[in-house]
Coordinates of C-alpha atoms in Angstrom, one line a residue:
V16 CA 11.3 -5.0 15.3
Y17 CA 11.1 -2.4 18.1
T18 CA 10.1 -3.7 21.5
Y19 CA 8.2 -1.4 23.9
D20 CA 8.9 -2.4 27.5
R21 CA 6.9 -1.6 30.6
A22 CA 8.4 0.2 33.6
D23 CA 9.6 -3.2 35.0
G24 CA 11.3 -4.1 31.8
S25 CA 8.8 -6.7 30.6
P26 CA 7.6 -6.4 27.0
A27 CA 4.3 -4.7 26.4
G28 CA 4.3 -4.9 22.7
E29 CA 6.2 -4.5 19.5
V30 CA 6.2 -2.3 16.4
I31 CA 7.3 -4.1 13.3
R32 CA 8.8 -1.9 10.5
H33 CA 8.7 -3.2 7.0
E34 CA 10.8 -1.4 4.4
A35 CA 11.5 -2.0 0.8
R36 CA 13.7 -0.3 -1.8
F37 CA 12.5 0.3 -5.4
A38 CA 14.0 1.8 -8.5
G39 CA 12.3 5.1 -7.6
G40 CA 13.1 5.2 -3.9
R41 CA 11.8 3.3 -0.9
D42 CA 8.6 2.7 1.0
K43 CA 7.8 1.6 4.5
K44 CA 4.9 0.4 6.6
F45 CA 4.3 -0.5 10.3
H46 CA 2.1 -2.8 12.3
Q47 CA 1.9 -3.6 16.0
R48 CA 1.4 -6.6 18.2
A49 CA 0.8 -6.9 21.9
R50 CA 2.4 -9.3 24.4
T51 CA -0.2 -11.3 26.3
E52 CA -0.2 -14.3 28.6
N53 CA -0.8 -16.5 25.6
G54 CA 2.0 -15.1 23.5
W55 CA 1.8 -12.4 20.8
S56 CA -1.5 -11.0 19.6
E57 CA -1.8 -9.0 16.4
T58 CA -3.3 -5.9 18.1
G59 CA -2.2 -2.6 19.6
F60 CA -0.8 -2.3 23.1
A61 CA -0.9 0.0 26.1
P62 CA 0.3 3.6 25.5
V63 CA 3.8 3.2 27.0
P64 CA 6.7 5.3 25.6
F65 CA 9.5 3.6 23.7
R66 CA 12.6 2.8 26.0
L67 CA 10.5 3.5 29.1
P68 CA 12.9 2.0 31.6
Q69 CA 15.8 4.2 30.3
V70 CA 13.5 7.2 30.3
L71 CA 12.5 6.7 34.0
E72 CA 16.2 6.3 34.9
A73 CA 17.1 9.6 33.1
I74 CA 14.2 11.4 34.9
A75 CA 15.5 10.1 38.2
D76 CA 19.0 11.4 37.4
Q77 CA 17.5 14.8 36.1
R78 CA 19.0 14.1 32.6
T79 CA 17.5 15.5 29.5
V80 CA 14.9 13.3 27.7
Y81 CA 14.5 13.7 23.9
V82 CA 11.1 13.0 22.3
C83 CA 11.6 12.0 18.7
E84 CA 9.2 11.0 15.9
G85 CA 9.8 7.3 15.3
E86 CA 11.9 4.6 16.8
K87 CA 14.6 5.0 14.2
D88 CA 15.3 8.5 15.5
V89 CA 15.3 7.2 19.1
L90 CA 18.1 4.8 18.2
A91 CA 20.0 7.5 16.4
A92 CA 19.8 9.6 19.6
E93 CA 21.0 6.7 21.7
A94 CA 23.9 6.3 19.4
A95 CA 24.8 9.9 20.2
N96 CA 24.6 9.1 24.0
R97 CA 21.3 10.7 24.6
V98 CA 18.1 9.2 26.2
A99 CA 15.2 9.4 23.8
T100 CA 11.7 8.1 23.4
T101 CA 8.7 8.1 21.1
N102 CA 5.2 6.6 20.8
A103 CA 3.8 3.8 18.6
G104 CA 1.2 4.6 16.0
G105 CA 2.6 7.5 14.1
A106 CA 3.2 11.2 14.4
L107 CA -0.2 12.2 15.8
A108 CA -0.8 9.2 18.1
W109 CA 0.9 10.9 21.1
R110 CA -1.5 10.8 24.1
P111 CA -1.6 12.2 27.6
E112 CA -0.8 8.7 28.9
H113 CA 2.6 9.0 27.2
A114 CA 3.2 12.4 28.7
E115 CA 2.4 11.2 32.2
W116 CA 5.4 8.9 32.1
L117 CA 7.6 12.0 31.7
R118 CA 6.3 13.7 34.8
G119 CA 9.1 15.1 36.9
A120 CA 11.6 15.4 34.0
G121 CA 13.8 18.5 34.3
T122 CA 14.2 19.2 30.5
V123 CA 12.4 17.6 27.6
V124 CA 13.6 18.3 24.1
I125 CA 11.0 17.7 21.3
V126 CA 12.7 16.9 18.0
A127 CA 10.1 17.7 15.3
D128 CA 10.2 16.4 11.8
K129 CA 10.4 19.2 9.2
D130 CA 6.8 18.9 7.9
A131 CA 3.3 19.9 8.9
P132 CA 2.5 16.7 10.8
G133 CA 5.8 17.0 12.6
Y134 CA 5.1 20.5 13.7
R135 CA 1.5 19.6 14.7
R136 CA 2.9 16.7 16.7
A137 CA 5.4 19.0 18.4
E138 CA 2.6 21.3 19.5
R139 CA 0.6 18.3 20.8
V140 CA 3.5 16.9 22.8
M141 CA 4.4 20.3 24.2
A142 CA 0.9 21.0 25.3
S143 CA 0.7 17.6 27.0
L144 CA 3.9 18.3 29.0
V145 CA 2.6 21.6 30.6
G146 CA 2.6 21.1 34.4
R147 CA 4.3 17.8 34.1
V148 CA 8.0 18.7 33.4
G149 CA 10.3 21.6 34.2
R150 CA 11.3 22.9 30.8
V151 CA 10.6 22.1 27.2
R152 CA 12.5 22.9 24.0
V153 CA 11.4 22.3 20.4
V154 CA 14.0 21.8 17.8
Q155 CA 14.5 20.4 14.3
A156 CA 17.3 19.0 12.2
A157 CA 19.9 21.4 10.7
T158 CA 20.1 19.2 7.6
G159 CA 17.4 16.8 6.3
K160 CA 14.0 16.0 7.7
D161 CA 14.6 14.3 11.0
L162 CA 17.1 13.5 13.7
S163 CA 18.5 10.5 11.7
D164 CA 19.2 12.8 8.7
H165 CA 20.7 15.4 11.0
I166 CA 23.2 12.9 12.6
A167 CA 23.9 11.2 9.2
A168 CA 24.9 14.6 7.8
G169 CA 27.6 14.8 10.5
H170 CA 25.9 17.2 12.9
E171 CA 26.0 16.9 16.7
I172 CA 23.0 17.0 19.0
G173 CA 23.9 20.5 20.0
D174 CA 23.5 21.6 16.3
L175 CA 19.8 21.0 16.4
E176 CA 18.0 24.3 15.6
P177 CA 15.3 25.7 17.8
I178 CA 12.0 26.4 15.9
P179 CA 10.7 30.0 16.1
H180 CA 7.0 30.2 17.2
L181 CA 7.2 26.7 18.6
D182 CA 10.3 26.7 20.9
P183 CA 9.3 28.7 24.0
F184 CA 12.9 30.0 24.5
T185 CA 13.5 31.2 21.0
P186 CA 12.7 34.9 20.1
T187 CA 10.6 35.4 17.0
G188 CA 12.1 38.7 16.0
P189 CA 14.3 39.6 12.9
A190 CA 16.9 37.0 11.8
R191 CA 20.5 37.6 12.5
T192 CA 22.4 39.2 9.5
P193 CA 25.7 41.0 9.0
E194 CA 23.7 44.3 8.9
N195 CA 21.9 43.4 12.1
P196 CA 24.4 41.8 14.5
A197 CA 22.4 42.9 17.5
A198 CA 19.8 40.3 16.7
E199 CA 22.4 37.7 17.6
T200 CA 22.4 38.8 21.2
D201 CA 18.6 38.0 21.4
S202 CA 19.0 34.5 20.2
V203 CA 19.1 31.3 22.2
S204 CA 21.2 28.8 20.2
A205 CA 20.6 25.1 20.4
A206 CA 24.3 24.4 21.1
S207 CA 24.2 26.3 24.3
S208 CA 20.6 26.1 25.5
L209 CA 20.2 22.3 24.9
Q210 CA 23.1 21.8 27.3
K211 CA 21.6 23.8 30.1
E212 CA 19.7 21.7 32.7
G213 CA 18.6 22.2 36.2
P214 CA 15.6 22.5 38.5
D215 CA 15.7 26.3 38.2
M216 CA 14.6 26.2 34.6
S217 CA 10.8 26.6 34.4
L218 CA 8.6 25.9 31.5
A219 CA 7.7 29.1 29.5
Y220 CA 5.0 27.9 27.2
G221 CA 3.9 30.6 24.7
A222 CA 6.6 33.2 25.6
N223 CA 10.4 33.4 25.4
E224 CA 13.1 34.4 27.7
H225 CA 14.0 37.6 25.9
A226 CA 10.4 38.8 25.8
Q227 CA 10.1 38.1 29.6
T228 CA 13.2 40.1 30.3
H229 CA 12.7 43.1 28.0
H230 CA 9.0 43.6 27.4
D231 CA 5.9 43.9 29.6
D232 CA 3.4 41.2 30.1
T233 CA 0.8 42.7 27.8
V234 CA 3.2 42.6 24.8
D235 CA 4.3 39.1 25.6
H236 CA 0.7 38.0 25.9
I237 CA -0.3 39.5 22.6
S238 CA 2.8 38.2 20.8
S239 CA 2.2 34.7 22.2
Q240 CA -1.5 34.7 21.2
W241 CA -0.8 36.1 17.7
S242 CA 1.8 33.4 17.1
A243 CA -0.6 30.8 18.2
F244 CA -3.4 32.3 16.0
L245 CA -1.1 32.2 13.0
R246 CA -0.1 28.6 13.6
V247 CA -3.8 27.7 13.8
I248 CA -4.6 29.5 10.5
M249 CA -1.6 27.8 8.8
M250 CA -2.6 24.4 10.0
Q251 CA -6.1 25.0 8.8
L252 CA -4.8 26.0 5.4
I253 CA -2.6 23.0 5.2
E254 CA -5.4 20.7 6.2
R255 CA -7.6 22.3 3.6
V256 CA -5.0 21.6 0.9
R257 CA -4.4 18.1 2.2
A258 CA -8.1 17.4 2.1
R259 CA -8.3 18.7 -1.5
I260 CA -5.4 16.5 -2.5
E261 CA -6.9 13.5 -0.7
A262 CA -10.2 14.1 -2.5
A263 CA -8.4 14.3 -5.9
R264 CA -6.5 11.1 -5.0
K265 CA -9.7 9.3 -4.0
K266 CA -11.3 10.4 -7.2
A267 CA -8.4 9.1 -9.2
D268 CA -8.5 5.8 -7.2
D269 CA -12.2 5.5 -7.8
A270 CA -11.7 6.0 -11.5
A271 CA -8.9 3.5 -11.6
A272 CA -11.2 1.0 -9.7
A273 CA -13.9 1.7 -12.2
D274 CA -11.5 1.1 -15.0
Q275 CA -10.4 -2.2 -13.4
E276 CA -14.0 -3.3 -13.2
A277 CA -14.6 -2.4 -16.8
K278 CA -11.4 -4.2 -17.8
A279 CA -12.5 -7.3 -15.8
R280 CA -15.9 -7.3 -17.5
A281 CA -14.3 -6.9 -20.9
E282 CA -11.8 -9.7 -20.2
A283 CA -14.6 -12.0 -19.0
Q284 CA -16.6 -11.3 -22.2
L285 CA -13.5 -11.9 -24.3
A286 CA -13.0 -15.3 -22.6
A287 CA -16.6 -16.2 -23.2
D288 CA -16.4 -15.2 -26.9
Q289 CA -13.2 -17.2 -27.4
A290 CA -14.8 -20.3 -25.8
A291 CA -17.8 -20.0 -28.1
A292 CA -15.5 -19.7 -31.2
E293 CA -13.5 -22.7 -30.1
A294 CA -16.6 -24.8 -29.6
K295 CA -17.9 -23.8 -33.0
L296 CA -14.6 -24.7 -34.7
N297 CA -14.3 -28.0 -32.9
K298 CA -17.8 -28.9 -34.0
L299 CA -17.0 -28.1 -37.7
R300 CA -13.7 -30.1 -37.5
A301 CA -15.6 -33.1 -36.1
A302 CA -18.2 -33.0 -38.9
G303 CA -15.7 -32.1 -41.6
F304 CA -15.6 -29.1 -44.0
A305 CA -16.8 -30.9 -47.1
D306 CA -20.5 -30.1 -46.6
L307 CA -20.0 -26.4 -45.8
N308 CA -21.1 -23.9 -48.5
R309 CA -18.9 -21.0 -49.4
R310 CA -20.5 -18.6 -46.9
E311 CA -20.1 -21.1 -44.1
L312 CA -16.6 -21.9 -45.1
A313 CA -15.8 -18.1 -45.2
D314 CA -17.2 -17.7 -41.7
A315 CA -15.1 -20.6 -40.4
V316 CA -12.0 -19.1 -41.9
A317 CA -12.8 -15.7 -40.3
E318 CA -13.3 -17.3 -36.9
A319 CA -10.0 -19.2 -37.2
V320 CA -8.0 -16.2 -38.3
G321 CA -9.5 -13.9 -35.8
W322 CA -8.7 -16.1 -32.8
S323 CA -5.4 -17.6 -34.0
G324 CA -3.4 -15.2 -31.9
E325 CA -5.0 -16.4 -28.6
S326 CA -6.2 -19.9 -29.3
E327 CA -4.4 -23.1 -30.2
V328 CA -7.7 -24.6 -31.3
A329 CA -8.1 -21.7 -33.8
R330 CA -4.5 -22.1 -35.1
Q331 CA -5.0 -25.8 -35.7
S332 CA -8.4 -25.2 -37.4
L333 CA -6.9 -22.6 -39.7
A334 CA -4.2 -25.0 -40.8
L335 CA -6.9 -27.6 -41.7
L336 CA -9.1 -24.9 -43.4
R337 CA -6.2 -23.7 -45.6
T338 CA -5.6 -27.2 -46.8
H339 CA -9.3 -27.8 -47.5
V340 CA -9.7 -24.5 -49.4
R341 CA -6.5 -25.1 -51.4
D342 CA -7.7 -28.6 -52.4
R343 CA -11.3 -27.5 -53.1
Y344 CA -10.9 -24.2 -54.8
G345 CA -7.1 -23.9 -55.7
L346 CA -6.8 -20.8 -53.4
D347 CA -4.2 -20.1 -50.8
I348 CA -5.4 -18.3 -47.6
D349 CA -3.0 -15.8 -46.0
P350 CA -3.0 -16.9 -42.3
L351 CA -2.5 -13.3 -41.1
T352 CA -5.3 -11.6 -43.0
G353 CA -7.6 -14.5 -44.1

């Protein structure tokens, strides 16, 4: 249970995390409840950031605030002696109301999950912070998908890796290689840049420090817009693929549901047929088999054999019919085949 407090420390609501492990892995789900005058209500609550009192204290002290994706990562950051926050409702539920609580922060570090929703969330959070905070960095885990994986792998907070095209202070030029050591001088590593704080650091959304120092404004503007354009195109492609997958999944679910309906109808028909057969056998047993002709007797045996696997009435009737036929005709009925 993750409690979301208001600025005065009173509980606004809770996020309840359910997690279960299976042979093939694990699964999780979440639900929210709000604190009201009459107790807890199974509804959502006001858009307050997680650990709001601690966040406000860090902003007042001009300490860095980390924005993670999920409460579990916030607790991992706190274990590493950092102040962190998140929002309830999932990766894309960040709203301007959450960002407003961060107003006045000197540096905000967005820790993005390594997936398309995580990168989209980072862009949304970063856009919401423009004009509200002094400086924004966008980083991701060096190992694994998120901050919890990063720390579990033995990394420090300073090992978080800036994300090119998302982090405003990371150049997007060629990667550093042994053949191209000069590229290293253009880079801004997380280990150094995440430690730097102060009011003189201004937000540079859409451009990077190296570009501002070594290129003219026109080049910076074009590079920034081209990067943004490519991000939009990639997100559209990803959404298109996700939509196609979702459509295929829905089609499969609909087919499975149809199969379930057909199965239910078949099972209902089978139950009705069994009930009719049992009623017929009970009626014959009550009247006795002596007056049955050979055709009627053969039909009764067929019913008893056919339903003997599912029905106790059929099994008992078959035992009586075997005795009757043996006494009447001198024939032994195979109970499996009739």
